[in-house]
C-alpha cells in the first residue's frame, strides 16, 4: 500500500487547472492535514476481482484511509474519530463503520473479518434461546435505536405469528425512518466491481505521488469524444470535460480520482455495503452470500 506521507503530487504544470482540489466538507483530507508518519506495519496485499464481494471492496477502501491507519497504530498525530469518522445523522456520534477495529495490515480473509455497524452489530445481539420465565430487563439505547419485543409464546391455534409480527415491525420502522429521521430509501446501485478495481488502482497511483495525467496514461484511460460546452453556471466540481467542451485525456481519470477519494476519505465505503442483498447468518455474523457460497464451494472442492 502506498505511503501517504508525501500526499498527492501537485507539481504538474496543468494539474490545478484540470483537477480541483476536492476535499470533504469537514476539511479532513490528505491535502489539508499535516503529513502523517508512516504506518507501523505494511498492509498485506489483497487480490480483488469482479467476483469479490462489496464487503471486501469496502474493507479495501477503509484500510487505505490514513486516519484509520493512525487510529489502529495509536499514533500521536492521529486525528480523533470525532473529527473525521463517518456520521449518518448530525446528532449521532462519528464512528469508522466497524463494530471493533480490525488491523489495516490484514486482508479481508486474514484474522477476523471486519464486523460492520448496522449489520454485524445487529447479528451479535440476536437471541439464541428463549426464557419462559418472566424477567425485567434494563436497556441503554444509543441515538437512533429502538427496542422491540417479539412474542414467540403468543400462540394462535398453537402457532406463533412471529412472521406477522416481523412484517408489522418492518412497516412501522419504515414509517419512523421516513417521518422522524427523514431517511428515504436509497435508490441506485453501487458502482460495478470493475469500476471499483479501476478506482482503487487510481487511488494507489496518486497516493504514491504520481501526477494524474501520468496515472491516466499508466491505466490506459481513453479520451472522450468532444461534448457541447455546458450552458449556465459551472461548478468547480463539475467534470472538466463539461467545463472545457473538448476531450481531455484525464477527464475520466479525474472522475475516478475524485470518486476514489470519496470512497476512502468521505466514507463512501459504507455505501458499498448496499451492494450485497442476500446474507447467511453464521453465528453472530451476517455473511454475504457471495462469500458464504464461495467458502462452501471451496470446502466441497477440498473434500475431493
Tab-separated table of C-alpha atoms in Angstrom:
chain	number	residue	atom	x	y	z
A	1	UNK	CA	0.000	0.000	0.000
A	2	UNK	CA	1.306	3.474	-0.772
A	3	UNK	CA	2.939	5.813	1.706
A	4	UNK	CA	0.689	8.809	2.327
A	5	UNK	CA	3.389	10.964	3.881
A	6	UNK	CA	4.012	12.950	0.723
A	7	UNK	CA	0.400	13.415	-0.301
A	8	UNK	CA	-0.567	13.994	-3.918
A	9	UNK	CA	1.992	15.314	-6.381
A	10	UNK	CA	0.733	18.779	-7.259
A	11	UNK	CA	3.852	19.802	-9.213
A	12	UNK	CA	2.482	19.153	-12.725
A	13	UNK	CA	2.068	22.442	-14.595
A	14	UNK	CA	-1.559	21.905	-15.591
A	15	UNK	CA	-2.667	19.825	-12.620
A	16	UNK	CA	-4.570	22.552	-10.787
A	17	UNK	CA	-6.374	23.677	-13.947
A	18	UNK	CA	-7.578	20.158	-14.674
A	19	UNK	CA	-8.179	18.735	-11.217
A	20	UNK	CA	-9.904	20.764	-8.497
A	21	UNK	CA	-8.602	20.056	-5.023
A	22	UNK	CA	-11.677	18.213	-3.841
A	23	UNK	CA	-11.948	17.904	-0.093
A	24	UNK	CA	-14.600	16.553	2.255
A	25	UNK	CA	-16.804	19.234	3.748
A	26	UNK	CA	-15.140	18.574	7.118
A	27	UNK	CA	-11.791	19.646	5.583
A	28	UNK	CA	-10.259	16.310	6.574
A	29	UNK	CA	-8.273	15.209	3.569
A	30	UNK	CA	-4.656	14.290	2.775
A	31	UNK	CA	-4.090	17.731	1.225
A	32	UNK	CA	-5.466	19.681	4.178
A	33	UNK	CA	-3.729	17.938	7.069
A	34	UNK	CA	-0.180	17.713	8.329
A	35	UNK	CA	1.840	14.797	6.952
A	36	UNK	CA	1.399	11.588	8.885
A	37	UNK	CA	4.298	9.345	9.803
A	38	UNK	CA	4.499	6.034	8.019
A	39	UNK	CA	2.177	3.306	9.303
A	40	UNK	CA	3.804	0.849	11.689
A	41	UNK	CA	3.001	-2.152	9.510
A	42	UNK	CA	2.958	-2.706	5.779
A	43	UNK	CA	-0.532	-3.738	4.638
A	44	UNK	CA	-0.700	-7.222	3.168
A	45	UNK	CA	-1.603	-7.402	-0.494
A	46	UNK	CA	-5.162	-8.436	-1.350
A	47	UNK	CA	-6.099	-9.678	-4.813
A	48	UNK	CA	-9.561	-8.382	-5.710
A	49	UNK	CA	-11.576	-9.338	-8.790
A	50	UNK	CA	-15.034	-8.804	-10.258
A	51	UNK	CA	-16.118	-11.824	-8.195
A	52	UNK	CA	-15.093	-10.194	-4.906
A	53	UNK	CA	-17.890	-9.101	-2.571
A	54	UNK	CA	-18.755	-5.471	-1.910
A	55	UNK	CA	-17.777	-6.106	1.718
A	56	UNK	CA	-14.250	-6.895	0.549
A	57	UNK	CA	-14.134	-3.701	-1.525
A	58	UNK	CA	-15.438	-1.689	1.447
A	59	UNK	CA	-12.638	-3.027	3.644
A	60	UNK	CA	-10.004	-2.300	0.991
A	61	UNK	CA	-11.181	1.329	0.929
A	62	UNK	CA	-11.204	1.746	4.704
A	63	UNK	CA	-7.779	0.152	5.253
A	64	UNK	CA	-6.298	2.714	2.815
A	65	UNK	CA	-7.595	5.603	4.943
A	66	UNK	CA	-4.547	7.025	6.683
A	67	UNK	CA	-6.617	8.371	9.562
A	68	UNK	CA	-7.849	4.833	10.197
A	69	UNK	CA	-4.265	3.572	9.978
A	70	UNK	CA	-3.196	6.099	12.598
A	71	UNK	CA	-6.163	5.164	14.769
A	72	UNK	CA	-5.151	1.491	14.719
A	73	UNK	CA	-1.485	2.347	15.353
A	74	UNK	CA	-2.488	4.692	18.204
A	75	UNK	CA	-0.122	7.306	16.817
A	76	UNK	CA	0.027	10.704	18.450
A	77	UNK	CA	-0.705	12.563	15.227
A	78	UNK	CA	-3.976	10.705	14.619
A	79	UNK	CA	-6.989	12.926	14.138
A	80	UNK	CA	-9.753	11.821	16.546
A	81	UNK	CA	-12.629	9.835	15.113
A	82	UNK	CA	-14.891	12.610	16.442
A	83	UNK	CA	-13.458	14.826	13.678
A	84	UNK	CA	-13.076	12.522	10.672
A	85	UNK	CA	-15.309	9.483	11.238
A	86	UNK	CA	-18.470	8.539	9.413
A	87	UNK	CA	-21.712	10.050	10.752
A	88	UNK	CA	-25.107	9.193	9.306
A	89	UNK	CA	-27.007	11.888	11.210
A	90	UNK	CA	-25.959	15.142	12.840
A	91	UNK	CA	-26.847	14.008	16.383
A	92	UNK	CA	-25.175	10.607	16.021
A	93	UNK	CA	-21.564	10.136	17.123
A	94	UNK	CA	-18.908	9.682	14.475
A	95	UNK	CA	-17.533	6.176	14.050
A	96	UNK	CA	-15.419	4.391	11.439
A	97	UNK	CA	-18.133	1.961	10.362
A	98	UNK	CA	-16.832	-1.051	12.289
A	99	UNK	CA	-18.033	-2.711	15.481
A	100	UNK	CA	-14.376	-3.087	16.511
A	101	UNK	CA	-11.036	-2.173	14.978
A	102	UNK	CA	-9.501	-4.588	12.502
A	103	UNK	CA	-5.768	-4.172	11.784
A	104	UNK	CA	-5.341	-2.321	8.495
A	105	UNK	CA	-2.437	-4.574	7.508
A	106	UNK	CA	-4.759	-7.603	7.388
A	107	UNK	CA	-6.537	-8.536	4.188
A	108	UNK	CA	-10.247	-9.305	4.451
A	109	UNK	CA	-9.652	-13.037	4.842
A	110	UNK	CA	-6.903	-12.652	7.453
A	111	UNK	CA	-7.795	-12.663	11.115
A	112	UNK	CA	-11.400	-11.869	11.987
A	113	UNK	CA	-13.413	-10.411	9.076
A	114	UNK	CA	-14.481	-6.775	9.552
A	115	UNK	CA	-17.698	-6.546	11.562
A	116	UNK	CA	-19.818	-3.657	10.260
A	117	UNK	CA	-22.059	-1.412	12.339
A	118	UNK	CA	-25.714	-1.939	11.434
A	119	UNK	CA	-25.129	-5.461	10.150
A	120	UNK	CA	-22.870	-7.484	12.415
A	121	UNK	CA	-23.654	-5.233	15.391
A	122	UNK	CA	-27.276	-6.340	14.956
A	123	UNK	CA	-26.456	-10.012	14.409
A	124	UNK	CA	-24.293	-10.098	17.541
A	125	UNK	CA	-27.340	-9.251	19.673
A	126	UNK	CA	-29.774	-11.722	18.133
A	127	UNK	CA	-31.206	-14.192	20.686
A	128	UNK	CA	-30.045	-17.799	20.697
A	129	UNK	CA	-32.704	-19.089	23.125
A	130	UNK	CA	-35.995	-18.091	24.756
A	131	UNK	CA	-36.683	-17.910	28.502
A	132	UNK	CA	-40.163	-18.995	29.580
A	133	UNK	CA	-39.801	-17.266	32.968
A	134	UNK	CA	-40.812	-13.621	33.401
A	135	UNK	CA	-37.934	-11.186	33.999
A	136	UNK	CA	-37.120	-7.488	33.995
A	137	UNK	CA	-34.566	-6.056	31.574
A	138	UNK	CA	-32.767	-2.696	31.636
A	139	UNK	CA	-31.567	-1.225	28.346
A	140	UNK	CA	-29.366	1.714	27.373
A	141	UNK	CA	-30.327	2.802	23.870
A	142	UNK	CA	-27.969	4.728	21.602
A	143	UNK	CA	-29.198	7.508	19.270
A	144	UNK	CA	-31.409	6.040	16.568
A	145	UNK	CA	-32.021	2.726	18.361
A	146	UNK	CA	-35.415	1.279	19.311
A	147	UNK	CA	-36.317	-1.763	21.411
A	148	UNK	CA	-38.951	-4.278	20.308
A	149	UNK	CA	-40.336	-7.398	21.998
A	150	UNK	CA	-41.203	-10.316	19.712
A	151	UNK	CA	-43.756	-12.603	21.348
A	152	UNK	CA	-42.844	-16.194	20.445
A	153	UNK	CA	-45.238	-17.612	23.040
A	154	UNK	CA	-48.278	-15.603	21.965
A	155	UNK	CA	-49.844	-18.519	20.124
A	156	UNK	CA	-52.700	-18.520	17.632
A	157	UNK	CA	-54.085	-22.026	17.192
A	158	UNK	CA	-50.836	-23.447	18.507
A	159	UNK	CA	-48.587	-21.352	16.229
A	160	UNK	CA	-46.593	-18.206	16.995
A	161	UNK	CA	-47.333	-15.407	14.487
A	162	UNK	CA	-43.769	-14.064	14.724
A	163	UNK	CA	-43.553	-13.751	10.954
A	164	UNK	CA	-46.568	-11.409	11.005
A	165	UNK	CA	-45.013	-9.520	13.905
A	166	UNK	CA	-41.838	-9.012	11.879
A	167	UNK	CA	-43.851	-7.781	8.906
A	168	UNK	CA	-45.629	-5.220	11.126
A	169	UNK	CA	-42.282	-4.237	12.627
A	170	UNK	CA	-40.824	-3.615	9.158
A	171	UNK	CA	-43.775	-1.365	8.256
A	172	UNK	CA	-43.507	0.637	11.473
A	173	UNK	CA	-39.733	1.065	11.268
A	174	UNK	CA	-40.074	2.340	7.726
A	175	UNK	CA	-42.624	4.924	8.912
A	176	UNK	CA	-40.332	6.071	11.733
A	177	UNK	CA	-37.310	6.291	9.436
A	178	UNK	CA	-39.114	8.433	6.902
A	179	UNK	CA	-41.193	10.647	9.214
A	180	UNK	CA	-38.862	11.232	12.175
A	181	UNK	CA	-35.379	10.655	10.777
A	182	UNK	CA	-36.181	11.913	7.248
A	183	UNK	CA	-34.421	8.856	5.834
A	184	UNK	CA	-35.662	7.883	2.394
A	185	UNK	CA	-34.761	4.594	0.714
A	186	UNK	CA	-31.545	4.949	-1.273
A	187	UNK	CA	-32.011	4.418	-4.985
A	188	UNK	CA	-29.450	3.246	-7.479
A	189	UNK	CA	-26.733	0.647	-7.260
A	190	UNK	CA	-23.117	0.831	-6.094
A	191	UNK	CA	-20.505	1.063	-8.859
A	192	UNK	CA	-19.718	-2.107	-10.771
A	193	UNK	CA	-16.825	-4.079	-9.301
A	194	UNK	CA	-14.792	-3.482	-12.465
A	195	UNK	CA	-15.122	0.273	-11.878
A	196	UNK	CA	-14.120	-0.122	-8.223
A	197	UNK	CA	-10.998	-2.032	-9.242
A	198	UNK	CA	-10.005	0.805	-11.575
A	199	UNK	CA	-10.639	3.477	-8.954
A	200	UNK	CA	-8.571	1.682	-6.328
A	201	UNK	CA	-5.682	1.445	-8.803
A	202	UNK	CA	-6.027	5.169	-9.489
A	203	UNK	CA	-6.081	5.936	-5.765
A	204	UNK	CA	-2.902	3.942	-5.152
A	205	UNK	CA	-1.011	5.621	-8.005
A	206	UNK	CA	-1.967	9.125	-6.859
A	207	UNK	CA	-1.130	8.276	-3.269
A	208	UNK	CA	2.314	7.162	-4.445
A	209	UNK	CA	2.789	10.694	-5.787
A	210	UNK	CA	2.142	10.085	-9.470
A	211	UNK	CA	0.573	13.084	-11.283
A	212	UNK	CA	-2.904	12.452	-12.579
A	213	UNK	CA	-2.014	12.780	-16.260
A	214	UNK	CA	0.697	10.134	-15.893
A	215	UNK	CA	-1.658	7.917	-13.882
A	216	UNK	CA	-4.193	8.225	-16.705
A	217	UNK	CA	-1.579	7.002	-19.183
A	218	UNK	CA	-0.454	4.241	-16.821
A	219	UNK	CA	-4.004	2.907	-16.526
A	220	UNK	CA	-4.682	3.431	-20.253
A	221	UNK	CA	-7.611	5.837	-19.958
A	222	UNK	CA	-9.177	6.772	-23.276
A	223	UNK	CA	-10.008	10.253	-24.480
A	224	UNK	CA	-13.653	11.196	-24.573
A	225	UNK	CA	-15.470	12.475	-27.598
A	226	UNK	CA	-15.994	16.256	-27.740
A	227	UNK	CA	-19.111	17.483	-25.970
A	228	UNK	CA	-21.021	20.729	-26.248
A	229	UNK	CA	-19.980	23.351	-23.725
A	230	UNK	CA	-22.457	23.447	-20.866
A	231	UNK	CA	-24.768	26.436	-20.753
A	232	UNK	CA	-25.422	28.116	-17.442
A	233	UNK	CA	-23.351	28.274	-14.244
A	234	UNK	CA	-20.430	25.864	-13.952
A	235	UNK	CA	-19.352	24.468	-10.621
A	236	UNK	CA	-15.681	23.953	-9.809
A	237	UNK	CA	-16.608	20.380	-9.005
A	238	UNK	CA	-18.113	19.647	-12.442
A	239	UNK	CA	-16.086	17.246	-14.602
A	240	UNK	CA	-13.506	19.137	-16.615
A	241	UNK	CA	-14.717	17.906	-19.997
A	242	UNK	CA	-18.063	19.612	-19.291
A	243	UNK	CA	-16.313	22.857	-18.400
A	244	UNK	CA	-13.987	22.922	-21.404
A	245	UNK	CA	-16.263	21.395	-24.006
A	246	UNK	CA	-13.434	19.360	-25.516
A	247	UNK	CA	-11.832	15.965	-24.936
A	248	UNK	CA	-9.158	15.781	-22.273
A	249	UNK	CA	-7.055	12.671	-21.669
A	250	UNK	CA	-7.593	12.906	-17.930
A	251	UNK	CA	-11.287	13.745	-17.662
A	252	UNK	CA	-12.420	10.187	-16.949
A	253	UNK	CA	-9.380	9.824	-14.719
A	254	UNK	CA	-10.475	12.970	-12.871
A	255	UNK	CA	-13.844	11.414	-12.122
A	256	UNK	CA	-12.259	8.167	-10.949
A	257	UNK	CA	-9.770	10.057	-8.782
A	258	UNK	CA	-12.450	12.146	-7.073
A	259	UNK	CA	-14.716	9.125	-6.616
A	260	UNK	CA	-11.806	7.098	-5.231
A	261	UNK	CA	-11.140	9.744	-2.591
A	262	UNK	CA	-14.851	9.816	-1.840
A	263	UNK	CA	-14.761	6.050	-1.238
A	264	UNK	CA	-11.750	6.236	1.057
A	265	UNK	CA	-11.916	9.602	2.824
A	266	UNK	CA	-15.588	10.557	2.700
A	267	UNK	CA	-16.670	7.109	3.885
A	268	UNK	CA	-18.130	6.062	0.559
A	269	UNK	CA	-17.124	2.541	1.505
A	270	UNK	CA	-20.175	2.439	3.784
A	271	UNK	CA	-22.435	2.814	0.735
A	272	UNK	CA	-20.733	-0.153	-0.924
A	273	UNK	CA	-22.281	-2.430	1.698
A	274	UNK	CA	-25.635	-1.864	-0.023
A	275	UNK	CA	-24.327	-3.879	-2.962
A	276	UNK	CA	-24.919	-7.117	-1.078
A	277	UNK	CA	-28.593	-8.086	-0.991
A	278	UNK	CA	-28.501	-11.652	0.363
A	279	UNK	CA	-26.840	-12.832	3.556
A	280	UNK	CA	-26.260	-16.020	5.521
A	281	UNK	CA	-26.446	-15.888	9.323
A	282	UNK	CA	-23.318	-17.625	10.624
A	283	UNK	CA	-23.245	-17.498	14.420
A	284	UNK	CA	-23.108	-13.802	15.318
A	285	UNK	CA	-22.179	-12.609	11.819
A	286	UNK	CA	-24.117	-11.693	8.700
A	287	UNK	CA	-22.004	-13.107	5.883
A	288	UNK	CA	-22.747	-12.017	2.291
A	289	UNK	CA	-23.849	-14.971	0.190
A	290	UNK	CA	-21.154	-14.104	-2.335
A	291	UNK	CA	-18.618	-15.022	0.375
A	292	UNK	CA	-20.563	-17.772	2.157
A	293	UNK	CA	-21.319	-19.674	-1.053
A	294	UNK	CA	-17.725	-19.299	-2.256
A	295	UNK	CA	-16.482	-20.741	1.053
A	296	UNK	CA	-18.865	-23.691	0.709
A	297	UNK	CA	-17.618	-24.299	-2.821
A	298	UNK	CA	-14.006	-24.293	-1.608
A	299	UNK	CA	-14.866	-26.754	1.165
A	300	UNK	CA	-16.556	-29.135	-1.283
A	301	UNK	CA	-13.541	-28.932	-3.589
A	302	UNK	CA	-11.165	-29.713	-0.714
A	303	UNK	CA	-13.238	-32.801	0.164
A	304	UNK	CA	-12.353	-34.251	-3.229
